Amino acid sequence: MPNDSNAGINLEMCMTGLDRKKATVFFKESGDNSGNSEMTKNSEINKIIPSHQICDFEFDPCGYSMNGIEGTAYSTVHVTPEHEFSYASYEAMGVDFGSIKLEPLVKRVLKCFEPVDFSIAITLPEYACADELCVGDMEGYACVSGVVQHLLGGRCVVYRCFTAKARGCGVGNPNKTVLQCWKEVAEEEAEVGGVGCSAVLAFSCVESA
């Protein structure tokens, strides 16, 4: 495999059902003038990639957004903390995944929010695609489904859905609906020759013992 197998990797995460205690961090208390950095520090978002310079914003009465940057690498976080529809997203692009390993990075993100369900989309060079299918199970979560989309131009996208093991796979999982829609769109693009989709492959996740 080429030495630059970590080049051009983009990571996107969508998380729902955030832990209530974790989500509470993103509510502003009345009269709180402590500044934007408090949510970043109390949630430990600043520890996801410590070298990133962060520009953050706290919404009133709740909510959070941040952009992190280091050279040409960047990361973003957006949080909607209300319990009925709590959601957080994370994206990293241009990061050196040779020095910042992908799986530990994902675990640091999960530690900030402890979601019930989450999905991961990894865009990367096609020659590294098979490696990403072998990313280990996240502790406390089960991989319930996944799909690989091969793109023209030597790129591919690996999309995987996880749910908390305590919850089980039989309960309605919003990420499953997202996955099905994503697969249908990808297949339609392949049929009509749109945006360079060359192949779509669904796969079942197998848990390690």
C-alpha positions as a Markdown table, in Angstrom:
| # | Residue | x | y | z |
|---|---|---|---|---|
| 1 | Met | 0.0 | 0.0 | 0.0 |
| 2 | Pro | 1.3 | 3.5 | -0.8 |
| 3 | Asn | 2.9 | 5.4 | 2.0 |
| 4 | Asp | 0.4 | 8.3 | 1.7 |
| 5 | Ser | -2.6 | 6.0 | 2.5 |
| 6 | Asn | -3.7 | 8.5 | 5.1 |
| 7 | Ala | -3.8 | 11.4 | 2.7 |
| 8 | Gly | -7.2 | 12.8 | 1.6 |
| 9 | Ile | -9.2 | 11.1 | 4.3 |
| 10 | Asn | -12.4 | 13.0 | 5.4 |
| 11 | Leu | -14.4 | 11.9 | 8.5 |
| 12 | Glu | -18.0 | 12.8 | 9.2 |
| 13 | Met | -20.0 | 11.7 | 12.2 |
| 14 | Cys | -23.7 | 12.2 | 13.0 |
| 15 | Met | -24.9 | 11.4 | 16.5 |
| 16 | Thr | -28.4 | 11.3 | 18.0 |
| 17 | Gly | -29.8 | 10.5 | 21.5 |
| 18 | Leu | -27.0 | 12.4 | 23.3 |
| 19 | Asp | -26.4 | 11.5 | 27.0 |
| 20 | Arg | -28.4 | 13.9 | 29.1 |
| 21 | Lys | -25.5 | 14.8 | 31.4 |
| 22 | Lys | -23.3 | 15.4 | 28.4 |
| 23 | Ala | -26.0 | 17.5 | 26.6 |
| 24 | Thr | -26.5 | 19.6 | 29.7 |
| 25 | Val | -23.1 | 21.2 | 29.1 |
| 26 | Phe | -24.5 | 22.9 | 26.1 |
| 27 | Phe | -27.3 | 24.9 | 27.9 |
| 28 | Lys | -26.5 | 28.4 | 29.1 |
| 29 | Glu | -27.5 | 29.3 | 32.6 |
| 30 | Ser | -29.3 | 32.6 | 33.2 |
| 31 | Gly | -26.8 | 35.4 | 33.6 |
| 32 | Asp | -23.9 | 33.3 | 32.5 |
| 33 | Asn | -21.3 | 35.6 | 30.9 |
| 34 | Ser | -18.4 | 33.2 | 31.2 |
| 35 | Gly | -17.6 | 33.3 | 27.5 |
| 36 | Asn | -17.7 | 30.8 | 24.6 |
| 37 | Ser | -14.8 | 28.7 | 25.8 |
| 38 | Glu | -16.6 | 27.2 | 28.8 |
| 39 | Met | -18.7 | 24.7 | 26.7 |
| 40 | Thr | -15.6 | 23.7 | 24.7 |
| 41 | Lys | -13.7 | 23.0 | 27.9 |
| 42 | Asn | -16.4 | 21.4 | 30.0 |
| 43 | Ser | -17.4 | 19.1 | 27.1 |
| 44 | Glu | -13.7 | 18.3 | 26.4 |
| 45 | Ile | -14.2 | 19.1 | 22.7 |
| 46 | Asn | -10.9 | 20.8 | 23.0 |
| 47 | Lys | -9.3 | 17.4 | 23.7 |
| 48 | Ile | -10.5 | 15.8 | 20.4 |
| 49 | Ile | -7.6 | 17.3 | 18.5 |
| 50 | Pro | -5.7 | 19.4 | 21.0 |
| 51 | Ser | -3.5 | 21.1 | 18.4 |
| 52 | His | -6.4 | 22.7 | 16.7 |
| 53 | Gln | -7.0 | 26.4 | 17.3 |
| 54 | Ile | -10.7 | 26.7 | 18.1 |
| 55 | Cys | -13.2 | 29.4 | 17.3 |
| 56 | Asp | -16.5 | 28.5 | 19.2 |
| 57 | Phe | -19.9 | 30.0 | 19.7 |
| 58 | Glu | -22.5 | 29.3 | 22.4 |
| 59 | Phe | -26.2 | 29.8 | 21.4 |
| 60 | Asp | -28.7 | 31.2 | 23.8 |
| 61 | Pro | -30.5 | 29.5 | 25.6 |
| 62 | Cys | -28.7 | 26.4 | 24.2 |
| 63 | Gly | -26.7 | 25.0 | 21.4 |
| 64 | Tyr | -23.1 | 25.1 | 20.3 |
| 65 | Ser | -20.9 | 25.4 | 17.2 |
| 66 | Met | -17.2 | 25.4 | 16.7 |
| 67 | Asn | -14.5 | 25.4 | 14.0 |
| 68 | Gly | -11.0 | 24.2 | 14.6 |
| 69 | Ile | -8.1 | 24.8 | 12.4 |
| 70 | Glu | -4.4 | 23.9 | 12.1 |
| 71 | Gly | -2.7 | 24.7 | 8.8 |
| 72 | Thr | -4.8 | 23.3 | 6.1 |
| 73 | Ala | -6.6 | 20.9 | 8.4 |
| 74 | Tyr | -10.0 | 21.7 | 10.0 |
| 75 | Ser | -12.7 | 20.3 | 12.2 |
| 76 | Thr | -16.2 | 21.3 | 13.0 |
| 77 | Val | -18.8 | 20.5 | 15.7 |
| 78 | His | -22.4 | 21.4 | 15.9 |
| 79 | Val | -24.7 | 20.5 | 18.8 |
| 80 | Thr | -28.5 | 20.7 | 19.3 |
| 81 | Pro | -28.8 | 19.5 | 23.0 |
| 82 | Glu | -32.6 | 19.4 | 23.6 |
| 83 | His | -33.4 | 15.9 | 24.9 |
| 84 | Glu | -36.4 | 15.3 | 22.6 |
| 85 | Phe | -34.2 | 15.6 | 19.5 |
| 86 | Ser | -30.6 | 15.9 | 20.6 |
| 87 | Tyr | -28.0 | 15.8 | 17.9 |
| 88 | Ala | -24.3 | 16.5 | 17.4 |
| 89 | Ser | -22.2 | 16.4 | 14.3 |
| 90 | Tyr | -18.4 | 16.2 | 13.8 |
| 91 | Glu | -16.3 | 16.6 | 10.7 |
| 92 | Ala | -12.5 | 16.5 | 10.1 |
| 93 | Met | -10.8 | 17.2 | 6.8 |
| 94 | Gly | -7.1 | 17.6 | 5.9 |
| 95 | Val | -6.0 | 15.9 | 9.1 |
| 96 | Asp | -2.9 | 13.8 | 9.1 |
| 97 | Phe | -4.4 | 10.5 | 10.0 |
| 98 | Gly | -0.9 | 9.0 | 10.1 |
| 99 | Ser | -0.2 | 10.8 | 13.4 |
| 100 | Ile | -3.8 | 11.3 | 14.6 |
| 101 | Lys | -5.2 | 7.7 | 14.4 |
| 102 | Leu | -8.8 | 7.5 | 13.1 |
| 103 | Glu | -10.2 | 5.0 | 15.6 |
| 104 | Pro | -8.9 | 6.8 | 18.8 |
| 105 | Leu | -10.2 | 10.1 | 17.3 |
| 106 | Val | -13.7 | 8.6 | 16.8 |
| 107 | Lys | -13.6 | 7.4 | 20.4 |
| 108 | Arg | -12.7 | 10.9 | 21.7 |
| 109 | Val | -15.7 | 12.4 | 19.8 |
| 110 | Leu | -18.0 | 9.7 | 21.3 |
| 111 | Lys | -16.7 | 10.4 | 24.8 |
| 112 | Cys | -17.9 | 14.1 | 24.5 |
| 113 | Phe | -21.5 | 13.1 | 23.7 |
| 114 | Glu | -22.1 | 9.4 | 24.5 |
| 115 | Pro | -24.9 | 9.1 | 21.9 |
| 116 | Val | -27.4 | 6.3 | 21.6 |
| 117 | Asp | -26.9 | 6.1 | 17.8 |
| 118 | Phe | -24.2 | 7.4 | 15.5 |
| 119 | Ser | -23.1 | 7.0 | 11.9 |
| 120 | Ile | -19.7 | 7.5 | 10.3 |
| 121 | Ala | -18.9 | 8.4 | 6.7 |
| 122 | Ile | -15.3 | 8.1 | 5.7 |
| 123 | Thr | -14.2 | 9.4 | 2.3 |
| 124 | Leu | -10.7 | 8.1 | 1.3 |
| 125 | Pro | -8.5 | 6.9 | -1.5 |
| 126 | Glu | -9.9 | 3.6 | -3.0 |
| 127 | Tyr | -6.7 | 1.7 | -2.3 |
| 128 | Ala | -7.2 | 2.3 | 1.5 |
| 129 | Cys | -10.9 | 1.5 | 1.4 |
| 130 | Ala | -10.6 | -2.1 | 2.5 |
| 131 | Asp | -8.6 | -1.1 | 5.6 |
| 132 | Glu | -11.5 | 1.1 | 6.8 |
| 133 | Leu | -13.9 | -1.8 | 6.6 |
| 134 | Cys | -11.8 | -3.5 | 9.3 |
| 135 | Val | -12.1 | -0.6 | 11.9 |
| 136 | Gly | -12.8 | -2.3 | 15.2 |
| 137 | Asp | -16.1 | -2.2 | 17.1 |
| 138 | Met | -16.5 | 0.9 | 19.3 |
| 139 | Glu | -16.8 | -0.1 | 22.9 |
| 140 | Gly | -20.4 | -0.2 | 24.0 |
| 141 | Tyr | -21.7 | 0.0 | 20.5 |
| 142 | Ala | -22.7 | -2.5 | 17.8 |
| 143 | Cys | -22.3 | -1.9 | 14.1 |
| 144 | Val | -25.7 | -2.6 | 12.6 |
| 145 | Ser | -25.1 | -1.9 | 8.9 |
| 146 | Gly | -22.8 | -0.4 | 6.3 |
| 147 | Val | -22.4 | 0.5 | 2.7 |
| 148 | Val | -19.4 | 1.2 | 0.5 |
| 149 | Gln | -19.7 | 3.5 | -2.5 |
| 150 | His | -16.8 | 3.4 | -5.0 |
| 151 | Leu | -16.4 | 6.7 | -6.9 |
| 152 | Leu | -14.7 | 7.5 | -10.2 |
| 153 | Gly | -11.4 | 9.2 | -9.7 |
| 154 | Gly | -10.0 | 6.6 | -7.3 |
| 155 | Arg | -12.1 | 7.5 | -4.2 |
| 156 | Cys | -14.6 | 5.7 | -2.1 |
| 157 | Val | -17.0 | 6.3 | 0.8 |
| 158 | Val | -17.4 | 3.9 | 3.7 |
| 159 | Tyr | -20.7 | 4.5 | 5.6 |
| 160 | Arg | -21.4 | 2.6 | 8.9 |
| 161 | Cys | -24.2 | 2.8 | 11.5 |
| 162 | Phe | -23.8 | 2.0 | 15.1 |
| 163 | Thr | -26.2 | 1.7 | 18.1 |
| 164 | Ala | -25.7 | 1.4 | 21.8 |
| 165 | Lys | -25.5 | -2.3 | 22.7 |
| 166 | Ala | -27.8 | -1.8 | 25.8 |
| 167 | Arg | -30.5 | -0.5 | 23.4 |
| 168 | Gly | -30.2 | -3.4 | 20.9 |
| 169 | Cys | -30.6 | -3.5 | 17.2 |
| 170 | Gly | -34.4 | -4.1 | 17.0 |
| 171 | Val | -35.4 | -0.7 | 18.2 |
| 172 | Gly | -36.1 | 1.9 | 15.5 |
| 173 | Asn | -32.8 | 3.5 | 14.6 |
| 174 | Pro | -32.9 | 6.8 | 12.7 |
| 175 | Asn | -29.5 | 6.1 | 11.1 |
| 176 | Lys | -31.0 | 3.0 | 9.4 |
| 177 | Thr | -33.4 | 5.3 | 7.5 |
| 178 | Val | -30.6 | 7.6 | 6.6 |
| 179 | Leu | -28.6 | 4.6 | 5.4 |
| 180 | Gln | -31.4 | 3.3 | 3.2 |
| 181 | Cys | -32.0 | 6.8 | 1.6 |
| 182 | Trp | -28.2 | 7.2 | 1.1 |
| 183 | Lys | -28.0 | 3.8 | -0.6 |
| 184 | Glu | -31.0 | 4.5 | -2.9 |
| 185 | Val | -29.5 | 7.8 | -4.0 |
| 186 | Ala | -26.2 | 6.2 | -4.7 |
| 187 | Glu | -27.8 | 3.4 | -6.7 |
| 188 | Glu | -29.8 | 5.9 | -8.8 |
| 189 | Glu | -26.6 | 7.9 | -9.5 |
| 190 | Ala | -25.0 | 4.7 | -10.7 |
| 191 | Glu | -27.9 | 3.9 | -13.0 |
| 192 | Val | -28.0 | 7.3 | -14.7 |
| 193 | Gly | -24.3 | 7.9 | -14.6 |
| 194 | Gly | -24.5 | 10.9 | -12.3 |
| 195 | Val | -21.6 | 12.4 | -10.3 |
| 196 | Gly | -19.3 | 9.5 | -11.0 |
| 197 | Cys | -20.6 | 6.7 | -8.9 |
| 198 | Ser | -19.2 | 3.4 | -10.1 |
| 199 | Ala | -20.3 | 0.8 | -7.6 |
| 200 | Val | -22.3 | 0.5 | -4.4 |
| 201 | Leu | -21.8 | -2.4 | -2.0 |
| 202 | Ala | -23.8 | -3.0 | 1.2 |
| 203 | Phe | -22.3 | -5.2 | 3.9 |
| 204 | Ser | -23.2 | -6.6 | 7.2 |
| 205 | Cys | -21.2 | -5.8 | 10.3 |
| 206 | Val | -19.8 | -8.7 | 12.2 |
| 207 | Glu | -19.1 | -8.1 | 15.9 |
| 208 | Ser | -15.9 | -9.4 | 17.4 |
| 209 | Ala | -16.2 | -11.9 | 20.2 |
